[in-house]
PDB file of C-alpha atoms in Angstrom:
ATOM      1  CA  GLY A   1     -15.400   6.021  -4.975  1.00 43.00           C
ATOM      2  CA  GLU A   2     -12.694   3.809  -6.317  1.00 48.00           C
ATOM      3  CA  SER A   3     -12.654   0.114  -5.662  1.00 53.00           C
ATOM      4  CA  VAL A   4      -9.892  -2.286  -6.479  1.00 63.00           C
ATOM      5  CA  GLY A   5     -10.362  -5.894  -5.565  1.00 58.00           C
ATOM      6  CA  LEU A   6      -9.039  -9.336  -6.213  1.00 51.00           C
ATOM      7  CA  HIS A   7     -10.816 -12.393  -7.538  1.00 52.00           C
ATOM      8  CA  LEU A   8      -9.345 -15.024  -5.230  1.00 56.00           C
ATOM      9  CA  PRO A   9      -8.099 -14.769  -1.672  1.00 84.00           C
ATOM     10  CA  THR A  10      -5.632 -17.679  -1.988  1.00 91.00           C
ATOM     11  CA  LEU A  11      -3.566 -19.304  -4.700  1.00 93.00           C
ATOM     12  CA  SER A  12      -1.357 -22.372  -4.353  1.00 95.00           C
ATOM     13  CA  VAL A  13       1.150 -23.342  -7.028  1.00 96.00           C
ATOM     14  CA  GLN A  14       3.969 -25.793  -7.471  1.00 97.00           C
ATOM     15  CA  GLU A  15       7.495 -24.471  -7.555  1.00 97.00           C
ATOM     16  CA  GLY A  16       8.517 -23.837 -11.140  1.00 97.00           C
ATOM     17  CA  ASP A  17       4.974 -23.311 -12.400  1.00 96.00           C
ATOM     18  CA  ASN A  18       3.658 -19.980 -13.571  1.00 97.00           C
ATOM     19  CA  SER A  19       1.303 -18.026 -11.312  1.00 96.00           C
ATOM     20  CA  ILE A  20      -1.478 -15.705 -12.352  1.00 96.00           C
ATOM     21  CA  ILE A  21      -3.028 -13.348  -9.829  1.00 95.00           C
ATOM     22  CA  ASN A  22      -6.082 -11.408 -10.931  1.00 92.00           C
ATOM     23  CA  CYS A  23      -7.527  -8.065  -9.956  1.00 91.00           C
ATOM     24  CA  ALA A  24     -10.694  -6.236 -10.930  1.00 87.00           C
ATOM     25  CA  TYR A  25     -11.394  -2.559 -10.508  1.00 84.00           C
ATOM     26  CA  SER A  26     -14.600  -0.580 -10.656  1.00 79.00           C
ATOM     27  CA  ASN A  27     -13.450   2.968 -11.368  1.00 71.00           C
ATOM     28  CA  SER A  28     -11.867   3.635 -14.726  1.00 72.00           C
ATOM     29  CA  ALA A  29     -10.354   6.925 -13.507  1.00 79.00           C
ATOM     30  CA  SER A  30      -7.095   5.315 -12.382  1.00 84.00           C
ATOM     31  CA  ASP A  31      -4.088   6.563 -14.319  1.00 86.00           C
ATOM     32  CA  TYR A  32      -1.865   3.725 -13.229  1.00 89.00           C
ATOM     33  CA  PHE A  33      -1.902   0.450 -11.358  1.00 92.00           C
ATOM     34  CA  ILE A  34       0.719  -1.065  -9.116  1.00 93.00           C
ATOM     35  CA  TRP A  35       1.312  -4.567  -7.851  1.00 95.00           C
ATOM     36  CA  TYR A  36       2.759  -4.900  -4.382  1.00 95.00           C
ATOM     37  CA  LYS A  37       4.103  -7.958  -2.584  1.00 96.00           C
ATOM     38  CA  GLN A  38       3.832  -8.227   1.176  1.00 94.00           C
ATOM     39  CA  GLU A  39       5.750 -10.869   3.068  1.00 93.00           C
ATOM     40  CA  SER A  40       4.781 -11.805   6.565  1.00 88.00           C
ATOM     41  CA  GLY A  41       5.780  -9.146   9.069  1.00 86.00           C
ATOM     42  CA  LYS A  42       6.919  -6.681   6.425  1.00 90.00           C
ATOM     43  CA  GLY A  43       5.535  -3.698   4.588  1.00 93.00           C
ATOM     44  CA  PRO A  44       4.330  -3.905   0.988  1.00 94.00           C
ATOM     45  CA  GLN A  45       7.087  -3.998  -1.602  1.00 94.00           C
ATOM     46  CA  PHE A  46       6.711  -2.592  -5.106  1.00 92.00           C
ATOM     47  CA  ILE A  47       6.796  -5.184  -7.874  1.00 94.00           C
ATOM     48  CA  ILE A  48       5.731  -3.475 -11.067  1.00 94.00           C
ATOM     49  CA  ASP A  49       3.420  -0.746 -12.289  1.00 92.00           C
ATOM     50  CA  ILE A  50       1.553  -0.053 -15.485  1.00 93.00           C
ATOM     51  CA  ARG A  51       0.041   3.129 -16.851  1.00 91.00           C
ATOM     52  CA  SER A  52      -3.571   3.043 -17.915  1.00 90.00           C
ATOM     53  CA  ASN A  53      -2.618   3.760 -21.542  1.00 92.00           C
ATOM     54  CA  MET A  54      -0.674   0.496 -21.719  1.00 94.00           C
ATOM     55  CA  ASP A  55      -1.949  -3.055 -21.898  1.00 95.00           C
ATOM     56  CA  LYS A  56       1.181  -4.964 -20.993  1.00 97.00           C
ATOM     57  CA  ARG A  57       4.391  -4.420 -19.124  1.00 96.00           C
ATOM     58  CA  GLN A  58       7.146  -6.863 -18.355  1.00 96.00           C
ATOM     59  CA  GLY A  59       9.654  -6.970 -15.579  1.00 94.00           C
ATOM     60  CA  GLN A  60      12.008  -9.582 -14.299  1.00 92.00           C
ATOM     61  CA  ARG A  61       9.934 -12.799 -14.179  1.00 96.00           C
ATOM     62  CA  VAL A  62       6.750 -10.745 -13.891  1.00 97.00           C
ATOM     63  CA  THR A  63       4.274  -9.467 -16.432  1.00 97.00           C
ATOM     64  CA  VAL A  64       1.283  -7.257 -15.784  1.00 97.00           C
ATOM     65  CA  LEU A  65      -1.629  -7.249 -18.204  1.00 97.00           C
ATOM     66  CA  LEU A  66      -4.277  -4.566 -18.216  1.00 95.00           C
ATOM     67  CA  ASN A  67      -7.646  -5.002 -19.916  1.00 94.00           C
ATOM     68  CA  LYS A  68      -9.496  -1.720 -19.653  1.00 90.00           C
ATOM     69  CA  THR A  69     -12.522  -3.056 -21.503  1.00 90.00           C
ATOM     70  CA  VAL A  70     -13.386  -5.399 -18.657  1.00 91.00           C
ATOM     71  CA  LYS A  71     -11.536  -3.403 -15.978  1.00 90.00           C
ATOM     72  CA  HIS A  72      -9.218  -6.239 -15.131  1.00 92.00           C
ATOM     73  CA  LEU A  73      -5.528  -6.599 -14.533  1.00 93.00           C
ATOM     74  CA  SER A  74      -3.362  -9.563 -13.784  1.00 96.00           C
ATOM     75  CA  LEU A  75       0.090 -10.313 -12.488  1.00 97.00           C
ATOM     76  CA  GLN A  76       1.889 -13.238 -14.036  1.00 98.00           C
ATOM     77  CA  ILE A  77       4.898 -14.673 -12.259  1.00 98.00           C
ATOM     78  CA  ALA A  78       7.060 -17.000 -14.304  1.00 97.00           C
ATOM     79  CA  ALA A  79       8.811 -20.007 -12.774  1.00 97.00           C
ATOM     80  CA  THR A  80       7.371 -19.331  -9.324  1.00 97.00           C
ATOM     81  CA  GLN A  81       9.803 -19.837  -6.479  1.00 96.00           C
ATOM     82  CA  PRO A  82       9.260 -20.447  -2.749  1.00 95.00           C
ATOM     83  CA  GLY A  83      10.478 -16.898  -2.129  1.00 95.00           C
ATOM     84  CA  ASP A  84       7.478 -15.642  -4.075  1.00 97.00           C
ATOM     85  CA  SER A  85       5.153 -16.833  -1.317  1.00 96.00           C
ATOM     86  CA  ALA A  86       3.479 -13.687   0.010  1.00 95.00           C
ATOM     87  CA  VAL A  87       0.302 -11.653  -0.179  1.00 93.00           C
ATOM     88  CA  TYR A  88      -0.043  -9.750  -3.443  1.00 95.00           C
ATOM     89  CA  PHE A  89      -1.994  -6.533  -3.676  1.00 92.00           C
ATOM     90  CA  CYS A  90      -3.086  -4.553  -6.662  1.00 92.00           C
ATOM     91  CA  ALA A  91      -3.563  -0.823  -6.242  1.00 92.00           C
ATOM     92  CA  GLY A  92      -4.857   1.932  -8.465  1.00 90.00           C
ATOM     93  CA  GLY A  93      -3.834   5.550  -8.396  1.00 86.00           C
ATOM     94  CA  ARG A  94      -4.355   8.849 -10.146  1.00 79.00           C
ATOM     95  CA  GLY A  95      -1.656  11.024 -11.600  1.00 68.00           C
ATOM     96  CA  ARG A  96      -3.597  14.244 -11.266  1.00 65.00           C
ATOM     97  CA  GLY A  97      -6.404  15.943  -9.402  1.00 62.00           C
ATOM     98  CA  SER A  98      -7.307  16.005  -5.721  1.00 56.00           C
ATOM     99  CA  THR A  99      -6.478  12.312  -5.260  1.00 60.00           C
ATOM    100  CA  LEU A 100      -3.009  12.622  -6.819  1.00 65.00           C
ATOM    101  CA  GLY A 101      -0.696  10.019  -5.348  1.00 71.00           C
ATOM    102  CA  ARG A 102      -3.353   8.272  -3.269  1.00 81.00           C
ATOM    103  CA  LEU A 103      -3.485   4.512  -3.799  1.00 86.00           C
ATOM    104  CA  TYR A 104      -6.606   2.383  -3.585  1.00 87.00           C
ATOM    105  CA  PHE A 105      -5.690  -1.153  -2.579  1.00 88.00           C
ATOM    106  CA  GLY A 106      -7.442  -4.418  -3.193  1.00 84.00           C
ATOM    107  CA  ARG A 107      -7.766  -6.948  -0.393  1.00 81.00           C
ATOM    108  CA  GLY A 108      -4.892  -9.179  -1.393  1.00 88.00           C
ATOM    109  CA  THR A 109      -4.234 -12.714  -2.623  1.00 91.00           C
ATOM    110  CA  GLN A 110      -2.143 -15.096  -0.552  1.00 93.00           C
ATOM    111  CA  LEU A 111       0.227 -16.948  -2.875  1.00 96.00           C
ATOM    112  CA  THR A 112       1.682 -20.174  -1.506  1.00 96.00           C
ATOM    113  CA  VAL A 113       4.408 -21.950  -3.435  1.00 96.00           C
ATOM    114  CA  TRP A 114       4.884 -25.659  -2.731  1.00 94.00           C
ATOM    115  CA  PRO A 115       8.271 -27.343  -3.311  1.00 89.00           C
TER     116      PRO A 115
ATOM    117  CA  ASP B   1      15.110  -2.229   3.145  1.00 84.00           C
ATOM    118  CA  SER B   2      12.880   0.485   1.686  1.00 88.00           C
ATOM    119  CA  GLY B   3      14.621   3.360   3.421  1.00 93.00           C
ATOM    120  CA  VAL B   4      11.442   4.265   5.317  1.00 97.00           C
ATOM    121  CA  THR B   5      11.646   3.809   9.069  1.00 97.00           C
ATOM    122  CA  GLN B   6       8.817   3.538  11.545  1.00 98.00           C
ATOM    123  CA  THR B   7       8.793   3.454  15.314  1.00 98.00           C
ATOM    124  CA  PRO B   8       7.766   1.755  17.423  1.00 97.00           C
ATOM    125  CA  LYS B   9       7.518  -1.669  15.820  1.00 96.00           C
ATOM    126  CA  HIS B  10       4.942  -2.855  18.331  1.00 97.00           C
ATOM    127  CA  LEU B  11       2.638  -0.918  20.607  1.00 97.00           C
ATOM    128  CA  ILE B  12       0.239  -2.324  23.182  1.00 97.00           C
ATOM    129  CA  THR B  13      -2.087   0.019  24.969  1.00 98.00           C
ATOM    130  CA  ALA B  14      -5.521   0.224  26.556  1.00 98.00           C
ATOM    131  CA  THR B  15      -8.798   1.617  25.320  1.00 98.00           C
ATOM    132  CA  GLY B  16      -9.157   5.348  25.769  1.00 98.00           C
ATOM    133  CA  GLN B  17      -5.436   5.984  25.537  1.00 98.00           C
ATOM    134  CA  ARG B  18      -3.511   8.078  23.041  1.00 98.00           C
ATOM    135  CA  VAL B  19      -0.461   6.993  21.053  1.00 98.00           C
ATOM    136  CA  THR B  20       1.915   8.541  18.547  1.00 98.00           C
ATOM    137  CA  LEU B  21       3.422   6.652  15.645  1.00 98.00           C
ATOM    138  CA  ARG B  22       6.499   8.029  13.971  1.00 98.00           C
ATOM    139  CA  CYS B  23       7.750   7.769  10.405  1.00 98.00           C
ATOM    140  CA  SER B  24      10.900   8.928   8.671  1.00 98.00           C
ATOM    141  CA  PRO B  25      10.611   8.934   4.875  1.00 97.00           C
ATOM    142  CA  ARG B  26      13.262   7.933   2.383  1.00 95.00           C
ATOM    143  CA  SER B  27      15.945  10.510   1.921  1.00 94.00           C
ATOM    144  CA  GLY B  28      14.737  13.059  -0.611  1.00 90.00           C
ATOM    145  CA  ASP B  29      11.078  12.019  -0.589  1.00 92.00           C
ATOM    146  CA  LEU B  30       8.728  14.885   0.118  1.00 91.00           C
ATOM    147  CA  SER B  31       5.468  12.943   0.283  1.00 92.00           C
ATOM    148  CA  VAL B  32       4.410  10.826   3.211  1.00 95.00           C
ATOM    149  CA  TYR B  33       1.352   8.587   3.309  1.00 95.00           C
ATOM    150  CA  TRP B  34      -0.270   6.748   6.197  1.00 97.00           C
ATOM    151  CA  TYR B  35      -2.209   3.522   5.745  1.00 95.00           C
ATOM    152  CA  GLN B  36      -4.091   1.274   8.121  1.00 95.00           C
ATOM    153  CA  GLN B  37      -4.102  -2.454   7.507  1.00 93.00           C
ATOM    154  CA  SER B  38      -6.597  -4.601   9.354  1.00 88.00           C
ATOM    155  CA  LEU B  39      -7.716  -8.138   8.668  1.00 75.00           C
ATOM    156  CA  ASP B  40     -11.190  -7.222   7.527  1.00 66.00           C
ATOM    157  CA  GLN B  41     -10.465  -3.992   5.664  1.00 66.00           C
ATOM    158  CA  GLY B  42      -7.193  -4.540   3.867  1.00 78.00           C
ATOM    159  CA  LEU B  43      -4.934  -1.527   3.290  1.00 88.00           C
ATOM    160  CA  GLN B  44      -6.830   1.706   3.789  1.00 91.00           C
ATOM    161  CA  PHE B  45      -5.422   5.102   2.934  1.00 92.00           C
ATOM    162  CA  LEU B  46      -5.588   7.509   5.853  1.00 95.00           C
ATOM    163  CA  ILE B  47      -3.800  10.715   4.944  1.00 95.00           C
ATOM    164  CA  GLN B  48      -1.068  12.209   2.783  1.00 93.00           C
ATOM    165  CA  TYR B  49       1.376  15.025   3.397  1.00 94.00           C
ATOM    166  CA  TYR B  50       3.602  16.786   0.926  1.00 91.00           C
ATOM    167  CA  ASN B  51       6.453  18.964   2.103  1.00 92.00           C
ATOM    168  CA  GLY B  52       4.802  19.697   5.405  1.00 94.00           C
ATOM    169  CA  GLU B  53       1.281  20.302   4.154  1.00 93.00           C
ATOM    170  CA  GLU B  54      -1.716  18.023   4.156  1.00 93.00           C
ATOM    171  CA  ARG B  55      -2.534  17.028   0.603  1.00 89.00           C
ATOM    172  CA  ALA B  56      -5.251  14.388   0.800  1.00 88.00           C
ATOM    173  CA  LYS B  57      -7.436  12.724   3.377  1.00 90.00           C
ATOM    174  CA  GLY B  58      -8.895   9.270   3.180  1.00 89.00           C
ATOM    175  CA  ASN B  59     -10.789   7.190   5.674  1.00 82.00           C
ATOM    176  CA  ILE B  60      -9.226   8.833   8.700  1.00 93.00           C
ATOM    177  CA  LEU B  61     -11.268   9.128  11.872  1.00 95.00           C
ATOM    178  CA  GLU B  62     -11.612  12.444  13.664  1.00 96.00           C
ATOM    179  CA  ARG B  63      -9.845  10.830  16.646  1.00 97.00           C
ATOM    180  CA  PHE B  64      -6.780  10.474  14.437  1.00 97.00           C
ATOM    181  CA  SER B  65      -4.515  13.264  13.296  1.00 97.00           C
ATOM    182  CA  ALA B  66      -1.167  13.576  11.625  1.00 97.00           C
ATOM    183  CA  GLN B  67       1.466  16.093  10.757  1.00 97.00           C
ATOM    184  CA  GLN B  68       4.667  16.374   8.794  1.00 97.00           C
ATOM    185  CA  PHE B  69       7.509  18.335  10.290  1.00 97.00           C
ATOM    186  CA  PRO B  70      10.091  20.597   8.591  1.00 96.00           C
ATOM    187  CA  ASP B  71      12.605  17.738   8.570  1.00 95.00           C
ATOM    188  CA  LEU B  72       9.909  15.742   6.690  1.00 96.00           C
ATOM    189  CA  HIS B  73       9.354  13.101   9.332  1.00 97.00           C
ATOM    190  CA  SER B  74       5.729  12.490  10.125  1.00 98.00           C
ATOM    191  CA  GLU B  75       3.701  11.490  13.142  1.00 98.00           C
ATOM    192  CA  LEU B  76       0.299   9.854  13.310  1.00 98.00           C
ATOM    193  CA  ASN B  77      -1.603  10.532  16.516  1.00 98.00           C
ATOM    194  CA  LEU B  78      -4.358   8.162  17.559  1.00 98.00           C
ATOM    195  CA  SER B  79      -6.525   9.173  20.509  1.00 97.00           C
ATOM    196  CA  SER B  80      -9.445   7.763  22.494  1.00 98.00           C
ATOM    197  CA  LEU B  81      -8.368   4.374  21.255  1.00 98.00           C
ATOM    198  CA  GLU B  82     -10.916   1.646  20.701  1.00 97.00           C
ATOM    199  CA  LEU B  83     -10.504  -2.088  20.303  1.00 96.00           C
ATOM    200  CA  GLY B  84     -11.225  -1.723  16.607  1.00 94.00           C
ATOM    201  CA  ASP B  85      -8.196   0.500  16.140  1.00 96.00           C
ATOM    202  CA  SER B  86      -5.957  -2.526  16.557  1.00 96.00           C
ATOM    203  CA  ALA B  87      -4.179  -2.874  13.228  1.00 95.00           C
ATOM    204  CA  LEU B  88      -0.937  -2.464  11.366  1.00 96.00           C
ATOM    205  CA  TYR B  89      -0.158   1.132  10.522  1.00 97.00           C
ATOM    206  CA  PHE B  90       2.119   1.731   7.574  1.00 97.00           C
ATOM    207  CA  CYS B  91       3.884   4.808   6.462  1.00 97.00           C
ATOM    208  CA  ALA B  92       5.009   5.189   2.874  1.00 96.00           C
ATOM    209  CA  SER B  93       6.943   7.859   1.062  1.00 94.00           C
ATOM    210  CA  SER B  94       7.430   8.892  -2.518  1.00 90.00           C
ATOM    211  CA  GLU B  95       8.906  11.553  -4.705  1.00 82.00           C
ATOM    212  CA  ASN B  96       6.616  14.365  -5.752  1.00 69.00           C
ATOM    213  CA  PRO B  97       3.472  12.551  -6.941  1.00 64.00           C
ATOM    214  CA  GLY B  98       2.665  13.118 -10.577  1.00 62.00           C
ATOM    215  CA  GLN B  99       6.265  13.642 -11.554  1.00 61.00           C
ATOM    216  CA  GLY B 100       8.277  10.565 -12.354  1.00 61.00           C
ATOM    217  CA  SER B 101       7.784   7.271 -10.599  1.00 66.00           C
ATOM    218  CA  ASN B 102       4.469   6.348  -9.000  1.00 71.00           C
ATOM    219  CA  GLU B 103       6.143   4.002  -6.567  1.00 83.00           C
ATOM    220  CA  GLN B 104       5.477   4.395  -2.873  1.00 90.00           C
ATOM    221  CA  PHE B 105       8.070   2.931  -0.534  1.00 93.00           C
ATOM    222  CA  PHE B 106       6.591   1.368   2.565  1.00 95.00           C
ATOM    223  CA  GLY B 107       8.057   1.175   6.015  1.00 97.00           C
ATOM    224  CA  PRO B 108       7.963  -1.984   8.142  1.00 96.00           C
ATOM    225  CA  GLY B 109       4.833  -0.839   9.954  1.00 97.00           C
ATOM    226  CA  THR B 110       3.752  -0.388  13.554  1.00 98.00           C
ATOM    227  CA  ARG B 111       1.542  -3.081  15.008  1.00 97.00           C
ATOM    228  CA  LEU B 112      -0.928  -1.484  17.398  1.00 97.00           C
ATOM    229  CA  THR B 113      -2.829  -3.649  19.835  1.00 97.00           C
ATOM    230  CA  VAL B 114      -5.560  -2.041  21.903  1.00 97.00           C
ATOM    231  CA  LEU B 115      -6.648  -4.104  24.903  1.00 96.00           C
TER     232      LEU B 115
END
């Protein structure tokens, strides 16, 4: 089966610093990966996605890097703000086949931003 | 606000009981997904429906069932409840998987507590 997991369960950063959240996956069959942010008491919220044929994608203050050689992806948040404090999940999905649309989630990293 | 609604927000019940969780997808989304989030298992995919038909099954127990109605809302039925079924249950919706965006929009979740 597919497994997507995170390296660290918690990450604490100072406001204004850059944050890097890592994720490793075991199955190279994923066609895309998504980063979700989940604030306390809320459902996961889409941050950014990347297709498996890309190695980098940038959004607003966020960058996702994908290294297929070592089956690793990361989420970089620039100038981290207190509002970024949340649990961050990586998820992998397939764009075809019987598991089309299904997401496999990692366990999450709790990001805490200190003022 | 993701546009996905779930009711009820909280549900407290006893072991052996049966409950129904309801989800209304974003306007225009044909796919509905159900996920279970517990402390020790993270976000686990349960089942997916597309335009009224079951498309994929994940780690869903036989005591659980779901359906998607002609108006595209979905219900997740949990029966013979056990203490271990206590968790957050999320519904998500998306456009037709494999065509366009991979993003799934999550509802606020239903917190189920089995006593």
